[in-house]
Amino acid sequence: MQPQFITIEGGEGVGKTTNLQLIESLLKQNRIDFIVTREPGGTPFAEEIRELLLNKRQEAVDPVAELLLVFAARKQHVEQTIKPALASGQWVVCDRFTDATFAYQGGGRELGFELIEQINQLALAGFKPNKTLLLDVDPDIGMQRAAKRSELDRFESEQMAFFERVRAAYRQRASDDAERFMVVDAGQDLVNVQTDITTVFQEYIDGVTHD
Ligand code: Z5A
């Protein structure tokens, strides 16, 4: 069985953190050895870049400068954490990856997909997840959830139009690569969201492990 690289994506307050725990328990039930990691971050160096990206600051951050920092962190993470884990036979579950860059920098910051694809090829040469769970929710609902949870970071402090563009870009990615994406309606009650995730995720695990 080929170790799988799985990512979880979605806008603010979609419930990635909440549902990661469910995914971890499904993998354990299926006796799969795995690590959980996140982006931006996943190594000490990349976690420092995460701080730079998320901290609120007076200075306006140029969108391309932000994009290059995201990929600097990602390259380090892929080489130091993700590829070694996969090579040792472990599955990797990652909270956000390159689809987030298409959504936030491509959509939210309006840099478009082409520039991101070019840098993606340069940095990662086509390396991408085997499966991606996209939790999709209306940004109004997501932001209400995120605001209840903690102080808003630099991204969460954006205007609603930014989050609408992020959502549209994620949905575009999902329709462009429908085989890789599992899309779940995360606007439902948590019980129903988790029922849907369990169904699609178990089906996916069965497909991979019974090949
Ligand atoms: N970023 C970027 O710009 N470009 C990139 O390439 C990458 C990232 C990789 C950090 O991400 C930021 O980096 C991110 C984009 C940018 N923007 N921001 N901010 P992050 O993943 O660390 O941050 P986040 O999006 O804020 O994720 P989070 O803090 O982990 O939130 P979440 O996982 O989506 O939600 P949650 O904490 O699980 O749930 C939020 C609350 O809602 C919580 O109280 C839950 O109990 C509740 N909840 C969850 N599901 C439900 C349902 N179904 N019903 C009701 N309530 C619910």
Tab-separated table of C-alpha atoms and ligand atoms in Angstrom:
chain	number	residue	atom	x	y	z
A	1	MET	CA	0.000	0.000	0.000
A	2	GLN	CA	1.322	3.406	-1.029
A	3	PRO	CA	1.437	5.845	1.943
A	4	GLN	CA	-1.007	8.655	1.284
A	5	PHE	CA	-0.613	12.412	1.536
A	6	ILE	CA	-3.939	13.901	2.622
A	7	THR	CA	-4.774	17.574	3.055
A	8	ILE	CA	-7.666	19.372	4.717
A	9	GLU	CA	-8.755	22.703	3.320
A	10	GLY	CA	-11.380	25.379	3.704
A	11	GLY	CA	-11.938	29.009	4.650
A	12	GLU	CA	-12.072	30.527	8.117
A	13	GLY	CA	-14.036	28.657	10.811
A	14	VAL	CA	-14.933	25.711	8.568
A	15	GLY	CA	-13.928	23.309	11.337
A	16	LYS	CA	-10.605	21.926	10.089
A	17	THR	CA	-9.206	21.619	13.611
A	18	THR	CA	-12.407	20.034	14.934
A	19	ASN	CA	-12.630	17.523	12.092
A	20	LEU	CA	-8.927	16.683	12.042
A	21	GLN	CA	-9.546	14.823	15.290
A	22	LEU	CA	-12.211	12.739	13.554
A	23	ILE	CA	-9.837	11.924	10.708
A	24	GLU	CA	-7.139	10.919	13.190
A	25	SER	CA	-9.536	8.545	14.909
A	26	LEU	CA	-10.620	7.027	11.565
A	27	LEU	CA	-6.988	6.405	10.606
A	28	LYS	CA	-6.301	4.798	14.010
A	29	GLN	CA	-9.372	2.557	13.668
A	30	ASN	CA	-7.988	1.426	10.323
A	31	ARG	CA	-4.542	0.757	11.918
A	32	ILE	CA	-2.809	3.247	9.653
A	33	ASP	CA	0.472	4.795	10.831
A	34	PHE	CA	0.398	8.545	10.216
A	35	ILE	CA	1.647	11.986	11.227
A	36	VAL	CA	-0.351	15.193	11.430
A	37	THR	CA	1.210	18.451	10.343
A	38	ARG	CA	0.124	21.886	9.186
A	39	GLU	CA	0.816	24.842	6.912
A	40	PRO	CA	2.174	27.373	7.085
A	41	GLY	CA	4.522	25.508	9.428
A	42	GLY	CA	5.422	21.910	10.126
A	43	THR	CA	9.152	22.443	10.875
A	44	PRO	CA	10.770	24.937	13.309
A	45	PHE	CA	11.955	27.128	10.418
A	46	ALA	CA	8.570	27.029	8.685
A	47	GLU	CA	6.776	27.748	11.978
A	48	GLU	CA	8.840	30.944	12.253
A	49	ILE	CA	7.647	31.931	8.775
A	50	ARG	CA	4.079	31.177	9.940
A	51	GLU	CA	4.488	33.754	12.725
A	52	LEU	CA	5.659	36.317	10.168
A	53	LEU	CA	2.643	35.601	7.974
A	54	LEU	CA	-0.053	35.572	10.659
A	55	ASN	CA	1.030	38.410	12.958
A	56	LYS	CA	-0.915	41.619	12.511
A	57	ARG	CA	1.353	44.536	11.615
A	58	GLN	CA	1.210	48.214	10.643
A	59	GLU	CA	3.222	47.708	7.442
A	60	ALA	CA	1.177	46.554	4.429
A	61	VAL	CA	2.511	43.205	3.209
A	62	ASP	CA	2.987	42.967	-0.554
A	63	PRO	CA	0.922	39.999	-1.872
A	64	VAL	CA	3.866	38.570	-3.853
A	65	ALA	CA	6.156	38.869	-0.804
A	66	GLU	CA	3.479	36.951	1.133
A	67	LEU	CA	3.246	34.345	-1.645
A	68	LEU	CA	7.016	33.754	-1.679
A	69	LEU	CA	7.095	33.346	2.098
A	70	VAL	CA	4.294	30.763	1.901
A	71	PHE	CA	6.324	28.759	-0.631
A	72	ALA	CA	9.575	29.153	1.340
A	73	ALA	CA	7.842	27.580	4.343
A	74	ARG	CA	6.259	24.894	2.139
A	75	LYS	CA	9.504	23.842	0.461
A	76	GLN	CA	11.151	23.377	3.867
A	77	HIS	CA	8.117	21.470	5.163
A	78	VAL	CA	7.935	19.158	2.151
A	79	GLU	CA	11.649	18.308	2.204
A	80	GLN	CA	12.098	18.045	5.980
A	81	THR	CA	8.814	16.558	7.156
A	82	ILE	CA	6.393	15.357	4.487
A	83	LYS	CA	8.624	13.446	2.065
A	84	PRO	CA	10.647	11.710	4.835
A	85	ALA	CA	7.433	10.541	6.536
A	86	LEU	CA	5.996	9.182	3.270
A	87	ALA	CA	9.335	7.503	2.485
A	88	SER	CA	9.235	5.753	5.869
A	89	GLY	CA	5.738	4.404	5.101
A	90	GLN	CA	3.693	6.835	7.185
A	91	TRP	CA	0.630	8.600	5.874
A	92	VAL	CA	0.706	12.387	6.196
A	93	VAL	CA	-2.339	14.440	7.157
A	94	CYS	CA	-1.741	18.134	6.584
A	95	ASP	CA	-3.934	21.034	7.730
A	96	ARG	CA	-3.794	23.195	4.548
A	97	PHE	CA	-1.333	22.950	1.636
A	98	THR	CA	-0.934	24.419	-1.866
A	99	ASP	CA	-4.691	24.636	-2.524
A	100	ALA	CA	-4.750	27.229	0.291
A	101	THR	CA	-2.267	29.314	-1.687
A	102	PHE	CA	-4.484	29.160	-4.781
A	103	ALA	CA	-7.432	30.167	-2.576
A	104	TYR	CA	-5.871	32.865	-0.353
A	105	GLN	CA	-3.137	34.374	-2.530
A	106	GLY	CA	-4.647	33.452	-5.931
A	107	GLY	CA	-8.277	34.225	-5.023
A	108	GLY	CA	-8.239	36.353	-1.858
A	109	ARG	CA	-5.259	38.517	-2.838
A	110	GLU	CA	-6.248	38.331	-6.531
A	111	LEU	CA	-2.841	37.179	-7.789
A	112	GLY	CA	-4.567	34.639	-10.056
A	113	PHE	CA	-3.753	30.956	-10.529
A	114	GLU	CA	-1.068	31.215	-13.213
A	115	LEU	CA	1.655	32.874	-11.122
A	116	ILE	CA	1.021	30.420	-8.305
A	117	GLU	CA	1.228	27.451	-10.662
A	118	GLN	CA	4.597	28.732	-11.954
A	119	ILE	CA	6.074	29.071	-8.457
A	120	ASN	CA	4.518	25.757	-7.465
A	121	GLN	CA	6.334	24.038	-10.345
A	122	LEU	CA	9.598	25.782	-9.478
A	123	ALA	CA	9.429	24.911	-5.776
A	124	LEU	CA	7.663	21.549	-5.717
A	125	ALA	CA	7.855	20.212	-9.291
A	126	GLY	CA	4.305	18.882	-9.272
A	127	PHE	CA	4.337	17.365	-5.773
A	128	LYS	CA	0.726	17.342	-4.577
A	129	PRO	CA	-1.647	15.533	-2.203
A	130	ASN	CA	-3.238	12.197	-3.076
A	131	LYS	CA	-6.539	13.346	-1.549
A	132	THR	CA	-7.935	16.640	-0.326
A	133	LEU	CA	-10.927	17.121	1.944
A	134	LEU	CA	-12.502	20.509	1.255
A	135	LEU	CA	-14.819	21.746	3.986
A	136	ASP	CA	-17.048	24.247	2.256
A	137	VAL	CA	-19.060	26.868	4.106
A	138	ASP	CA	-20.595	30.278	3.507
A	139	PRO	CA	-17.968	32.772	4.790
A	140	ASP	CA	-20.643	34.558	6.883
A	141	ILE	CA	-21.116	31.398	8.931
A	142	GLY	CA	-17.391	30.601	9.018
A	143	MET	CA	-16.418	34.052	10.260
A	144	GLN	CA	-19.068	33.966	12.993
A	145	ARG	CA	-17.555	30.697	14.210
A	146	ALA	CA	-13.958	31.976	13.950
A	147	ALA	CA	-14.816	35.236	15.781
A	148	LYS	CA	-16.286	33.289	18.722
A	149	ARG	CA	-13.162	31.177	19.035
A	150	SER	CA	-10.202	33.580	19.416
A	151	GLU	CA	-8.661	36.923	18.491
A	152	LEU	CA	-8.577	37.358	14.722
A	153	ASP	CA	-5.192	37.051	12.951
A	154	ARG	CA	-3.942	39.042	9.921
A	155	PHE	CA	-5.937	36.938	7.425
A	156	GLU	CA	-9.085	36.710	9.533
A	157	SER	CA	-9.139	40.513	9.749
A	158	GLU	CA	-9.821	40.822	5.990
A	159	GLN	CA	-13.138	42.050	4.511
A	160	MET	CA	-15.944	39.645	3.618
A	161	ALA	CA	-15.259	40.068	-0.144
A	162	PHE	CA	-11.813	38.525	0.466
A	163	PHE	CA	-13.379	35.411	2.016
A	164	GLU	CA	-15.909	35.175	-0.823
A	165	ARG	CA	-12.998	35.095	-3.289
A	166	VAL	CA	-11.195	32.490	-1.159
A	167	ARG	CA	-14.266	30.265	-1.220
A	168	ALA	CA	-14.773	30.690	-4.967
A	169	ALA	CA	-11.118	29.790	-5.626
A	170	TYR	CA	-11.361	26.653	-3.468
A	171	ARG	CA	-14.490	25.563	-5.325
A	172	GLN	CA	-12.768	26.202	-8.636
A	173	ARG	CA	-9.821	24.029	-7.551
A	174	ALA	CA	-12.225	21.270	-6.514
A	175	SER	CA	-14.058	21.280	-9.827
A	176	ASP	CA	-10.777	21.405	-11.804
A	177	ASP	CA	-9.442	18.320	-9.973
A	178	ALA	CA	-12.640	16.495	-8.974
A	179	GLU	CA	-10.929	13.114	-8.543
A	180	ARG	CA	-8.557	14.415	-5.850
A	181	PHE	CA	-11.132	16.441	-3.912
A	182	MET	CA	-13.771	15.232	-1.459
A	183	VAL	CA	-16.098	18.177	-0.811
A	184	VAL	CA	-18.249	18.258	2.338
A	185	ASP	CA	-20.895	20.854	3.207
A	186	ALA	CA	-19.478	22.223	6.483
A	187	GLY	CA	-22.413	24.592	7.028
A	188	GLN	CA	-24.457	21.754	8.543
A	189	ASP	CA	-24.609	20.792	12.243
A	190	LEU	CA	-21.370	19.226	13.401
A	191	VAL	CA	-22.993	15.780	13.725
A	192	ASN	CA	-24.050	15.826	10.065
A	193	VAL	CA	-20.678	17.213	8.909
A	194	GLN	CA	-18.942	14.380	10.733
A	195	THR	CA	-21.295	11.747	9.307
A	196	ASP	CA	-20.493	12.981	5.790
A	197	ILE	CA	-16.740	13.082	6.465
A	198	THR	CA	-16.797	9.560	7.907
A	199	THR	CA	-18.613	8.250	4.817
A	200	VAL	CA	-16.310	9.799	2.193
A	201	PHE	CA	-13.141	9.236	4.154
A	202	GLN	CA	-13.817	5.578	4.993
A	203	GLU	CA	-14.692	4.943	1.342
A	204	TYR	CA	-11.363	6.492	0.359
A	205	ILE	CA	-9.379	4.454	2.938
A	206	ASP	CA	-11.106	1.255	1.760
A	207	GLY	CA	-10.231	2.069	-1.852
A	208	VAL	CA	-6.556	2.597	-1.047
A	209	THR	CA	-6.051	-0.224	1.447
A	210	HIS	CA	-7.896	-2.898	-0.571
A	211	ASP	CA	-6.142	-2.194	-3.861
B	1	Z5A	N1	-2.662	30.694	4.475
B	1	Z5A	C1	-2.446	31.337	3.265
B	1	Z5A	O1	-2.786	32.505	3.115
B	1	Z5A	N2	-1.848	30.662	2.253
B	1	Z5A	C2	-1.429	29.385	2.377
B	1	Z5A	O2	-0.891	28.807	1.435
B	1	Z5A	C3	-1.657	28.725	3.629
B	1	Z5A	C4	-2.293	29.411	4.643
B	1	Z5A	C5	-1.220	27.304	3.814
B	1	Z5A	C6	-3.570	30.124	8.879
B	1	Z5A	O3	-4.373	29.036	8.673
B	1	Z5A	C7	-3.775	31.156	7.812
B	1	Z5A	O4	-2.792	31.024	6.807
B	1	Z5A	C8	-5.088	31.016	7.095
B	1	Z5A	C9	-4.788	31.174	5.623
B	1	Z5A	C10	-3.324	31.416	5.561
B	1	Z5A	N3	-5.976	32.038	7.409
B	1	Z5A	N4	-6.307	32.359	8.505
B	1	Z5A	N5	-6.582	32.654	9.496
B	1	Z5A	P1	-4.966	28.171	9.858
B	1	Z5A	O5	-5.470	26.936	9.208
B	1	Z5A	O6	-4.009	27.998	10.952
B	1	Z5A	O7	-6.123	29.106	10.459
B	1	Z5A	P2	-7.665	29.013	10.378
B	1	Z5A	O8	-8.219	28.975	9.020
B	1	Z5A	O9	-8.130	30.135	11.201
B	1	Z5A	O10	-7.994	27.569	10.939
B	1	Z5A	P3	-8.344	27.162	12.365
B	1	Z5A	O11	-7.964	28.188	13.361
B	1	Z5A	O12	-7.712	25.843	12.553
B	1	Z5A	O13	-9.930	27.115	12.269
B	1	Z5A	P4	-10.810	25.918	11.691
B	1	Z5A	O14	-10.031	24.671	11.841
B	1	Z5A	O15	-11.345	26.168	10.372
B	1	Z5A	O16	-12.044	25.867	12.626
B	1	Z5A	P5	-12.208	25.177	14.096
B	1	Z5A	O17	-11.262	25.797	15.071
B	1	Z5A	O18	-12.258	23.702	14.024
B	1	Z5A	O19	-13.688	25.654	14.362
B	1	Z5A	C11	-14.001	27.003	14.610
B	1	Z5A	C12	-15.152	27.075	15.646
B	1	Z5A	O20	-16.346	26.609	15.029
B	1	Z5A	C13	-14.920	26.187	16.872
B	1	Z5A	O21	-15.426	26.857	17.987
B	1	Z5A	C14	-15.745	24.939	16.560
B	1	Z5A	O22	-16.206	24.310	17.718
B	1	Z5A	C15	-16.893	25.513	15.754
B	1	Z5A	N6	-17.441	24.573	14.743
B	1	Z5A	C16	-16.748	23.758	13.912
B	1	Z5A	N7	-17.580	23.078	13.097
B	1	Z5A	C17	-18.840	23.486	13.425
B	1	Z5A	C18	-20.148	23.151	12.942
B	1	Z5A	N8	-20.323	22.268	11.945
B	1	Z5A	N9	-21.193	23.776	13.486
B	1	Z5A	C19	-21.019	24.691	14.468
B	1	Z5A	N10	-19.820	25.051	14.997
B	1	Z5A	C20	-18.747	24.454	14.473
